Amino acid sequence: MTTPWMDLAVAGMALPPGVVLDGEAVVVVDGRVSFEAAQARAASSPARSRELAARHPALLIVWDVLSLPTGDVRARPYEERALMLDMVAGLPEGSPIQAVSATEDVEVARVWYETLTGSGVEGVVAKSGRSPYRAGRSSSWKKVRHAETIDAEVVGFTGAAGWPRALAVRLPDGRVALSQRLGAQLAAQVAAALVAVAPAAQGRAAGASRSRRRSPDCSSRCWRGRRGMPCSP
């Protein structure tokens, strides 16, 4: 994690020892949060990550405090942990570590939900102020996201033929983009669908994976990492 996000790691050195924060690294491109840019950074080599950081610096948007120099605070209610985010305000001016915008006013949250989609914000998260910290999904918080769909043509995938890691899709404007990493259930469904519709292509894809060739139909974004990640037709 540290190597591709070195700009955030350096900024984190200004935090007191023992502080543990929960948040998300994001990259903003042309005024919009870009998942693709963050994905490219996460998979980059040290030299490449420095180049990407210089072009589009990352932000760490923090929404929870898990530990302070005095010890673990996860058992304390969220309304107390949220107040602890004030420590972020004490960081040097211009720090990329920033506290998330938060409100107790439902109408303000509704305005955010309805107006921030243009900047790449997917929605809002509502948390119970009385809840302790729980890793993973919990009934104490709810994610309210915009349901957005788009028609796209699948032109390839990364990973093994029987276990695709991500899909390469051609968008309506002609761009080829890489999807998020597929979860286990979705990966199995995609693999079964690929076998059903194109068993011959599966064989060619397996051969391409062994020889680590890149498909000419796929974006260079499918070809990342030190050894390469083949994008198979």
PDB file of C-alpha atoms in Angstrom:
ATOM      1  CA  MET A   1       0.000   0.000   0.000  1.00  0.00           C
ATOM      2  CA  THR A   2       2.755   2.437   0.936  1.00  0.00           C
ATOM      3  CA  THR A   3       4.723   2.376  -2.312  1.00  0.00           C
ATOM      4  CA  PRO A   4       2.017   3.530  -4.775  1.00  0.00           C
ATOM      5  CA  TRP A   5       0.575   5.975  -2.225  1.00  0.00           C
ATOM      6  CA  MET A   6       3.849   7.442  -0.996  1.00  0.00           C
ATOM      7  CA  ASP A   7       2.502  11.008  -1.098  1.00  0.00           C
ATOM      8  CA  LEU A   8      -0.159  10.006   1.430  1.00  0.00           C
ATOM      9  CA  ALA A   9       2.338   8.034   3.517  1.00  0.00           C
ATOM     10  CA  VAL A  10       4.618  11.062   3.786  1.00  0.00           C
ATOM     11  CA  ALA A  11       1.660  13.259   4.791  1.00  0.00           C
ATOM     12  CA  GLY A  12       0.722  10.680   7.422  1.00  0.00           C
ATOM     13  CA  MET A  13       4.077  11.137   9.128  1.00  0.00           C
ATOM     14  CA  ALA A  14       2.713  14.404  10.525  1.00  0.00           C
ATOM     15  CA  LEU A  15       0.132  12.476  12.560  1.00  0.00           C
ATOM     16  CA  PRO A  16       0.975  11.634  16.177  1.00  0.00           C
ATOM     17  CA  PRO A  17       2.335   8.085  16.677  1.00  0.00           C
ATOM     18  CA  GLY A  18      -0.437   5.655  17.511  1.00  0.00           C
ATOM     19  CA  VAL A  19      -3.134   7.325  15.416  1.00  0.00           C
ATOM     20  CA  VAL A  20      -5.082   4.960  13.152  1.00  0.00           C
ATOM     21  CA  LEU A  21      -7.591   6.440  10.708  1.00  0.00           C
ATOM     22  CA  ASP A  22     -10.232   4.843   8.504  1.00  0.00           C
ATOM     23  CA  GLY A  23     -10.814   6.394   5.098  1.00  0.00           C
ATOM     24  CA  GLU A  24     -10.280   6.078   1.365  1.00  0.00           C
ATOM     25  CA  ALA A  25      -7.586   7.216  -1.018  1.00  0.00           C
ATOM     26  CA  VAL A  26      -9.091   9.095  -3.971  1.00  0.00           C
ATOM     27  CA  VAL A  27      -7.715  10.805  -7.045  1.00  0.00           C
ATOM     28  CA  VAL A  28      -9.455  13.796  -8.593  1.00  0.00           C
ATOM     29  CA  VAL A  29      -9.065  14.349 -12.339  1.00  0.00           C
ATOM     30  CA  ASP A  30     -10.589  17.428 -13.984  1.00  0.00           C
ATOM     31  CA  GLY A  31     -12.697  18.156 -10.915  1.00  0.00           C
ATOM     32  CA  ARG A  32     -14.137  14.651 -10.686  1.00  0.00           C
ATOM     33  CA  VAL A  33     -13.276  11.696  -8.459  1.00  0.00           C
ATOM     34  CA  SER A  34     -11.744   9.107 -10.800  1.00  0.00           C
ATOM     35  CA  PHE A  35     -11.879   5.441  -9.867  1.00  0.00           C
ATOM     36  CA  GLU A  36      -9.771   4.591 -12.910  1.00  0.00           C
ATOM     37  CA  ALA A  37      -7.007   6.974 -11.804  1.00  0.00           C
ATOM     38  CA  ALA A  38      -6.998   5.493  -8.293  1.00  0.00           C
ATOM     39  CA  GLN A  39      -6.936   1.982  -9.733  1.00  0.00           C
ATOM     40  CA  ALA A  40      -3.996   2.850 -11.980  1.00  0.00           C
ATOM     41  CA  ARG A  41      -2.110   4.318  -9.027  1.00  0.00           C
ATOM     42  CA  ALA A  42      -2.745   1.285  -6.812  1.00  0.00           C
ATOM     43  CA  ALA A  43      -1.290  -1.055  -9.431  1.00  0.00           C
ATOM     44  CA  SER A  44       1.695   1.102 -10.406  1.00  0.00           C
ATOM     45  CA  SER A  45       5.420   0.582  -9.889  1.00  0.00           C
ATOM     46  CA  PRO A  46       7.388   2.989  -7.644  1.00  0.00           C
ATOM     47  CA  ALA A  47       8.621   5.053 -10.608  1.00  0.00           C
ATOM     48  CA  ARG A  48       5.192   5.108 -12.237  1.00  0.00           C
ATOM     49  CA  SER A  49       3.434   6.021  -8.981  1.00  0.00           C
ATOM     50  CA  ARG A  50       5.693   9.068  -8.574  1.00  0.00           C
ATOM     51  CA  GLU A  51       4.824  10.153 -12.101  1.00  0.00           C
ATOM     52  CA  LEU A  52       1.094   9.702 -11.469  1.00  0.00           C
ATOM     53  CA  ALA A  53       1.299  11.500  -8.113  1.00  0.00           C
ATOM     54  CA  ALA A  54       2.963  14.484  -9.740  1.00  0.00           C
ATOM     55  CA  ARG A  55       0.210  14.637 -12.359  1.00  0.00           C
ATOM     56  CA  HIS A  56      -2.770  13.985 -10.079  1.00  0.00           C
ATOM     57  CA  PRO A  57      -2.018  14.111  -6.328  1.00  0.00           C
ATOM     58  CA  ALA A  58      -4.112  11.815  -4.159  1.00  0.00           C
ATOM     59  CA  LEU A  59      -6.308  12.692  -1.192  1.00  0.00           C
ATOM     60  CA  LEU A  60      -7.033  10.558   1.853  1.00  0.00           C
ATOM     61  CA  ILE A  61     -10.638  11.239   2.857  1.00  0.00           C
ATOM     62  CA  VAL A  62     -10.997  10.167   6.494  1.00  0.00           C
ATOM     63  CA  TRP A  63     -14.314   9.332   8.143  1.00  0.00           C
ATOM     64  CA  ASP A  64     -13.376   7.489  11.320  1.00  0.00           C
ATOM     65  CA  VAL A  65     -10.738   7.309  14.042  1.00  0.00           C
ATOM     66  CA  LEU A  66      -9.800   3.843  15.310  1.00  0.00           C
ATOM     67  CA  SER A  67      -6.905   4.615  17.596  1.00  0.00           C
ATOM     68  CA  LEU A  68      -5.249   7.574  19.341  1.00  0.00           C
ATOM     69  CA  PRO A  69      -1.869   7.820  21.063  1.00  0.00           C
ATOM     70  CA  THR A  70      -3.788   6.997  24.244  1.00  0.00           C
ATOM     71  CA  GLY A  71      -5.102   3.710  22.833  1.00  0.00           C
ATOM     72  CA  ASP A  72      -7.864   1.927  20.904  1.00  0.00           C
ATOM     73  CA  VAL A  73     -11.116   3.937  20.591  1.00  0.00           C
ATOM     74  CA  ARG A  74     -13.161   1.555  18.425  1.00  0.00           C
ATOM     75  CA  ALA A  75     -15.476   0.658  21.294  1.00  0.00           C
ATOM     76  CA  ARG A  76     -16.507   4.292  21.766  1.00  0.00           C
ATOM     77  CA  PRO A  77     -19.670   5.540  19.967  1.00  0.00           C
ATOM     78  CA  TYR A  78     -19.274   7.050  16.524  1.00  0.00           C
ATOM     79  CA  GLU A  79     -20.428  10.500  17.659  1.00  0.00           C
ATOM     80  CA  GLU A  80     -17.355  10.609  19.937  1.00  0.00           C
ATOM     81  CA  ARG A  81     -15.002   9.218  17.310  1.00  0.00           C
ATOM     82  CA  ALA A  82     -16.287  11.775  14.780  1.00  0.00           C
ATOM     83  CA  LEU A  83     -15.285  14.596  17.125  1.00  0.00           C
ATOM     84  CA  MET A  84     -11.774  13.139  17.171  1.00  0.00           C
ATOM     85  CA  LEU A  85     -11.460  13.956  13.470  1.00  0.00           C
ATOM     86  CA  ASP A  86     -10.559  17.442  14.660  1.00  0.00           C
ATOM     87  CA  MET A  87      -6.993  16.160  14.823  1.00  0.00           C
ATOM     88  CA  VAL A  88      -6.918  16.298  11.011  1.00  0.00           C
ATOM     89  CA  ALA A  89      -7.403  20.059  11.223  1.00  0.00           C
ATOM     90  CA  GLY A  90      -4.066  20.246  13.033  1.00  0.00           C
ATOM     91  CA  LEU A  91      -2.125  18.875  10.081  1.00  0.00           C
ATOM     92  CA  PRO A  92       0.037  21.252   8.000  1.00  0.00           C
ATOM     93  CA  GLU A  93      -1.822  23.497   5.583  1.00  0.00           C
ATOM     94  CA  GLY A  94      -2.455  21.809   2.264  1.00  0.00           C
ATOM     95  CA  SER A  95      -2.236  18.281   3.702  1.00  0.00           C
ATOM     96  CA  PRO A  96      -3.902  15.673   1.452  1.00  0.00           C
ATOM     97  CA  ILE A  97      -5.388  14.039   4.564  1.00  0.00           C
ATOM     98  CA  GLN A  98      -8.841  15.564   4.966  1.00  0.00           C
ATOM     99  CA  ALA A  99     -11.885  14.848   7.107  1.00  0.00           C
ATOM    100  CA  VAL A 100     -14.997  13.830   5.209  1.00  0.00           C
ATOM    101  CA  SER A 101     -17.881  16.297   5.069  1.00  0.00           C
ATOM    102  CA  ALA A 102     -20.516  15.265   7.618  1.00  0.00           C
ATOM    103  CA  THR A 103     -23.841  16.569   8.866  1.00  0.00           C
ATOM    104  CA  GLU A 104     -26.687  15.595  11.193  1.00  0.00           C
ATOM    105  CA  ASP A 105     -29.164  17.489   8.991  1.00  0.00           C
ATOM    106  CA  VAL A 106     -31.055  15.104   6.703  1.00  0.00           C
ATOM    107  CA  GLU A 107     -31.913  17.904   4.265  1.00  0.00           C
ATOM    108  CA  VAL A 108     -28.249  18.874   3.877  1.00  0.00           C
ATOM    109  CA  ALA A 109     -27.407  15.215   3.228  1.00  0.00           C
ATOM    110  CA  ARG A 110     -30.191  15.106   0.636  1.00  0.00           C
ATOM    111  CA  VAL A 111     -28.726  18.128  -1.164  1.00  0.00           C
ATOM    112  CA  TRP A 112     -25.301  16.482  -1.205  1.00  0.00           C
ATOM    113  CA  TYR A 113     -26.838  13.287  -2.572  1.00  0.00           C
ATOM    114  CA  GLU A 114     -28.657  15.103  -5.358  1.00  0.00           C
ATOM    115  CA  THR A 115     -25.964  17.595  -6.395  1.00  0.00           C
ATOM    116  CA  LEU A 116     -22.553  15.944  -6.009  1.00  0.00           C
ATOM    117  CA  THR A 117     -22.921  13.202  -8.623  1.00  0.00           C
ATOM    118  CA  GLY A 118     -21.274  15.455 -11.199  1.00  0.00           C
ATOM    119  CA  SER A 119     -18.066  15.392  -9.177  1.00  0.00           C
ATOM    120  CA  GLY A 120     -17.984  11.600  -9.059  1.00  0.00           C
ATOM    121  CA  VAL A 121     -19.485  11.196  -5.582  1.00  0.00           C
ATOM    122  CA  GLU A 122     -21.584   8.019  -5.621  1.00  0.00           C
ATOM    123  CA  GLY A 123     -23.878   8.866  -2.737  1.00  0.00           C
ATOM    124  CA  VAL A 124     -23.914   9.259   1.044  1.00  0.00           C
ATOM    125  CA  VAL A 125     -23.324   7.010   4.033  1.00  0.00           C
ATOM    126  CA  ALA A 126     -25.507   7.240   7.137  1.00  0.00           C
ATOM    127  CA  LYS A 127     -24.061   6.035  10.450  1.00  0.00           C
ATOM    128  CA  SER A 128     -25.610   5.608  13.863  1.00  0.00           C
ATOM    129  CA  GLY A 129     -24.017   8.031  16.313  1.00  0.00           C
ATOM    130  CA  ARG A 130     -24.252   5.426  19.067  1.00  0.00           C
ATOM    131  CA  SER A 131     -22.496   2.647  17.196  1.00  0.00           C
ATOM    132  CA  PRO A 132     -19.007   1.374  18.037  1.00  0.00           C
ATOM    133  CA  TYR A 133     -16.635   0.648  15.153  1.00  0.00           C
ATOM    134  CA  ARG A 134     -17.316  -2.612  13.333  1.00  0.00           C
ATOM    135  CA  ALA A 135     -15.153  -3.741  10.430  1.00  0.00           C
ATOM    136  CA  GLY A 136     -16.938  -4.636   7.206  1.00  0.00           C
ATOM    137  CA  ARG A 137     -20.646  -4.253   6.627  1.00  0.00           C
ATOM    138  CA  SER A 138     -22.817  -3.522   9.631  1.00  0.00           C
ATOM    139  CA  SER A 139     -26.444  -2.749  10.392  1.00  0.00           C
ATOM    140  CA  SER A 140     -25.221   0.415  12.134  1.00  0.00           C
ATOM    141  CA  TRP A 141     -24.527   2.162   8.817  1.00  0.00           C
ATOM    142  CA  LYS A 142     -26.168   2.345   5.434  1.00  0.00           C
ATOM    143  CA  LYS A 143     -24.773   3.339   2.055  1.00  0.00           C
ATOM    144  CA  VAL A 144     -27.238   5.239  -0.145  1.00  0.00           C
ATOM    145  CA  ARG A 145     -25.942   5.240  -3.696  1.00  0.00           C
ATOM    146  CA  HIS A 146     -27.245   6.407  -7.030  1.00  0.00           C
ATOM    147  CA  ALA A 147     -28.201   3.478  -9.207  1.00  0.00           C
ATOM    148  CA  GLU A 148     -26.384   4.167 -12.451  1.00  0.00           C
ATOM    149  CA  THR A 149     -26.158   1.814 -15.405  1.00  0.00           C
ATOM    150  CA  ILE A 150     -24.439   2.114 -18.755  1.00  0.00           C
ATOM    151  CA  ASP A 151     -24.428  -0.054 -21.851  1.00  0.00           C
ATOM    152  CA  ALA A 152     -20.940  -1.307 -22.645  1.00  0.00           C
ATOM    153  CA  GLU A 153     -19.384  -4.012 -24.798  1.00  0.00           C
ATOM    154  CA  VAL A 154     -17.128  -6.522 -23.019  1.00  0.00           C
ATOM    155  CA  VAL A 155     -13.959  -6.789 -25.115  1.00  0.00           C
ATOM    156  CA  GLY A 156     -11.726  -8.731 -22.735  1.00  0.00           C
ATOM    157  CA  PHE A 157     -10.853  -9.639 -19.194  1.00  0.00           C
ATOM    158  CA  THR A 158      -7.833  -9.895 -16.936  1.00  0.00           C
ATOM    159  CA  GLY A 159      -6.713 -12.939 -14.979  1.00  0.00           C
ATOM    160  CA  ALA A 160      -7.163 -16.645 -15.663  1.00  0.00           C
ATOM    161  CA  ALA A 161      -9.762 -17.773 -18.174  1.00  0.00           C
ATOM    162  CA  GLY A 162     -11.735 -19.633 -15.515  1.00  0.00           C
ATOM    163  CA  TRP A 163     -11.407 -16.900 -12.919  1.00  0.00           C
ATOM    164  CA  PRO A 164     -11.511 -13.391 -14.443  1.00  0.00           C
ATOM    165  CA  ARG A 165     -10.285 -10.614 -12.180  1.00  0.00           C
ATOM    166  CA  ALA A 166     -11.813  -7.668 -14.026  1.00  0.00           C
ATOM    167  CA  LEU A 167     -13.567  -6.901 -17.291  1.00  0.00           C
ATOM    168  CA  ALA A 168     -12.308  -4.658 -20.072  1.00  0.00           C
ATOM    169  CA  VAL A 169     -15.308  -2.874 -21.568  1.00  0.00           C
ATOM    170  CA  ARG A 170     -15.729  -0.534 -24.524  1.00  0.00           C
ATOM    171  CA  LEU A 171     -17.895   2.418 -23.532  1.00  0.00           C
ATOM    172  CA  PRO A 172     -20.344   4.181 -25.879  1.00  0.00           C
ATOM    173  CA  ASP A 173     -17.776   6.908 -26.599  1.00  0.00           C
ATOM    174  CA  GLY A 174     -15.259   4.310 -27.811  1.00  0.00           C
ATOM    175  CA  ARG A 175     -12.985   4.352 -24.758  1.00  0.00           C
ATOM    176  CA  VAL A 176     -11.900   1.023 -23.291  1.00  0.00           C
ATOM    177  CA  ALA A 177     -11.894   0.909 -19.492  1.00  0.00           C
ATOM    178  CA  LEU A 178     -11.170  -1.699 -16.847  1.00  0.00           C
ATOM    179  CA  SER A 179     -13.900  -2.551 -14.365  1.00  0.00           C
ATOM    180  CA  GLN A 180     -13.515  -2.898 -10.628  1.00  0.00           C
ATOM    181  CA  ARG A 181     -12.062  -6.179  -9.380  1.00  0.00           C
ATOM    182  CA  LEU A 182     -14.752  -8.855  -9.589  1.00  0.00           C
ATOM    183  CA  GLY A 183     -15.951 -10.453  -6.379  1.00  0.00           C
ATOM    184  CA  ALA A 184     -15.827 -14.246  -6.077  1.00  0.00           C
ATOM    185  CA  GLN A 185     -19.515 -14.789  -6.877  1.00  0.00           C
ATOM    186  CA  LEU A 186     -19.548 -12.433  -9.857  1.00  0.00           C
ATOM    187  CA  ALA A 187     -16.249 -13.828 -11.173  1.00  0.00           C
ATOM    188  CA  ALA A 188     -17.722 -17.341 -11.174  1.00  0.00           C
ATOM    189  CA  GLN A 189     -20.839 -16.142 -13.001  1.00  0.00           C
ATOM    190  CA  VAL A 190     -18.772 -14.286 -15.599  1.00  0.00           C
ATOM    191  CA  ALA A 191     -16.538 -17.314 -16.148  1.00  0.00           C
ATOM    192  CA  ALA A 192     -19.575 -19.549 -16.674  1.00  0.00           C
ATOM    193  CA  ALA A 193     -21.085 -17.077 -19.128  1.00  0.00           C
ATOM    194  CA  LEU A 194     -17.837 -16.853 -21.086  1.00  0.00           C
ATOM    195  CA  VAL A 195     -17.609 -20.620 -21.370  1.00  0.00           C
ATOM    196  CA  ALA A 196     -21.215 -20.781 -22.556  1.00  0.00           C
ATOM    197  CA  VAL A 197     -20.875 -18.182 -25.305  1.00  0.00           C
ATOM    198  CA  ALA A 198     -17.273 -18.528 -26.439  1.00  0.00           C
ATOM    199  CA  PRO A 199     -15.477 -21.755 -25.441  1.00  0.00           C
ATOM    200  CA  ALA A 200     -12.956 -21.293 -28.266  1.00  0.00           C
ATOM    201  CA  ALA A 201     -12.103 -17.816 -27.071  1.00  0.00           C
ATOM    202  CA  GLN A 202     -11.567 -19.270 -23.596  1.00  0.00           C
ATOM    203  CA  GLY A 203      -8.908 -21.571 -24.990  1.00  0.00           C
ATOM    204  CA  ARG A 204      -7.150 -18.712 -26.773  1.00  0.00           C
ATOM    205  CA  ALA A 205      -7.387 -16.616 -23.613  1.00  0.00           C
ATOM    206  CA  ALA A 206      -5.729 -19.326 -21.551  1.00  0.00           C
ATOM    207  CA  GLY A 207      -2.902 -19.514 -24.093  1.00  0.00           C
ATOM    208  CA  ALA A 208      -2.489 -15.749 -24.019  1.00  0.00           C
ATOM    209  CA  SER A 209      -2.304 -15.818 -20.235  1.00  0.00           C
ATOM    210  CA  ARG A 210       0.481 -18.400 -20.276  1.00  0.00           C
ATOM    211  CA  SER A 211       2.542 -16.452 -22.777  1.00  0.00           C
ATOM    212  CA  ARG A 212       1.638 -13.083 -21.208  1.00  0.00           C
ATOM    213  CA  ARG A 213       0.644 -11.430 -24.464  1.00  0.00           C
ATOM    214  CA  ARG A 214      -1.524  -8.344 -24.620  1.00  0.00           C
ATOM    215  CA  SER A 215      -4.655  -8.295 -26.699  1.00  0.00           C
ATOM    216  CA  PRO A 216      -4.594  -5.543 -29.338  1.00  0.00           C
ATOM    217  CA  ASP A 217      -8.276  -4.890 -28.617  1.00  0.00           C
ATOM    218  CA  CYS A 218      -7.649  -3.805 -25.028  1.00  0.00           C
ATOM    219  CA  SER A 219      -6.518  -0.592 -23.435  1.00  0.00           C
ATOM    220  CA  SER A 220      -2.962  -0.288 -22.162  1.00  0.00           C
ATOM    221  CA  ARG A 221      -4.543   0.088 -18.722  1.00  0.00           C
ATOM    222  CA  CYS A 222      -5.052  -3.671 -18.781  1.00  0.00           C
ATOM    223  CA  TRP A 223      -1.280  -4.126 -18.965  1.00  0.00           C
ATOM    224  CA  ARG A 224       0.022  -3.172 -15.573  1.00  0.00           C
ATOM    225  CA  GLY A 225       2.353  -4.378 -12.867  1.00  0.00           C
ATOM    226  CA  ARG A 226       5.920  -5.574 -12.983  1.00  0.00           C
ATOM    227  CA  ARG A 227       5.169  -8.847 -14.764  1.00  0.00           C
ATOM    228  CA  GLY A 228       2.134  -7.569 -16.623  1.00  0.00           C
ATOM    229  CA  MET A 229      -1.494  -8.511 -16.369  1.00  0.00           C
ATOM    230  CA  PRO A 230      -2.651  -9.892 -19.724  1.00  0.00           C
ATOM    231  CA  CYS A 231      -5.952  -8.687 -21.057  1.00  0.00           C
ATOM    232  CA  SER A 232      -7.470 -11.595 -22.905  1.00  0.00           C
ATOM    233  CA  PRO A 233     -10.012 -11.496 -25.719  1.00  0.00           C
TER     234      PRO A 233
END
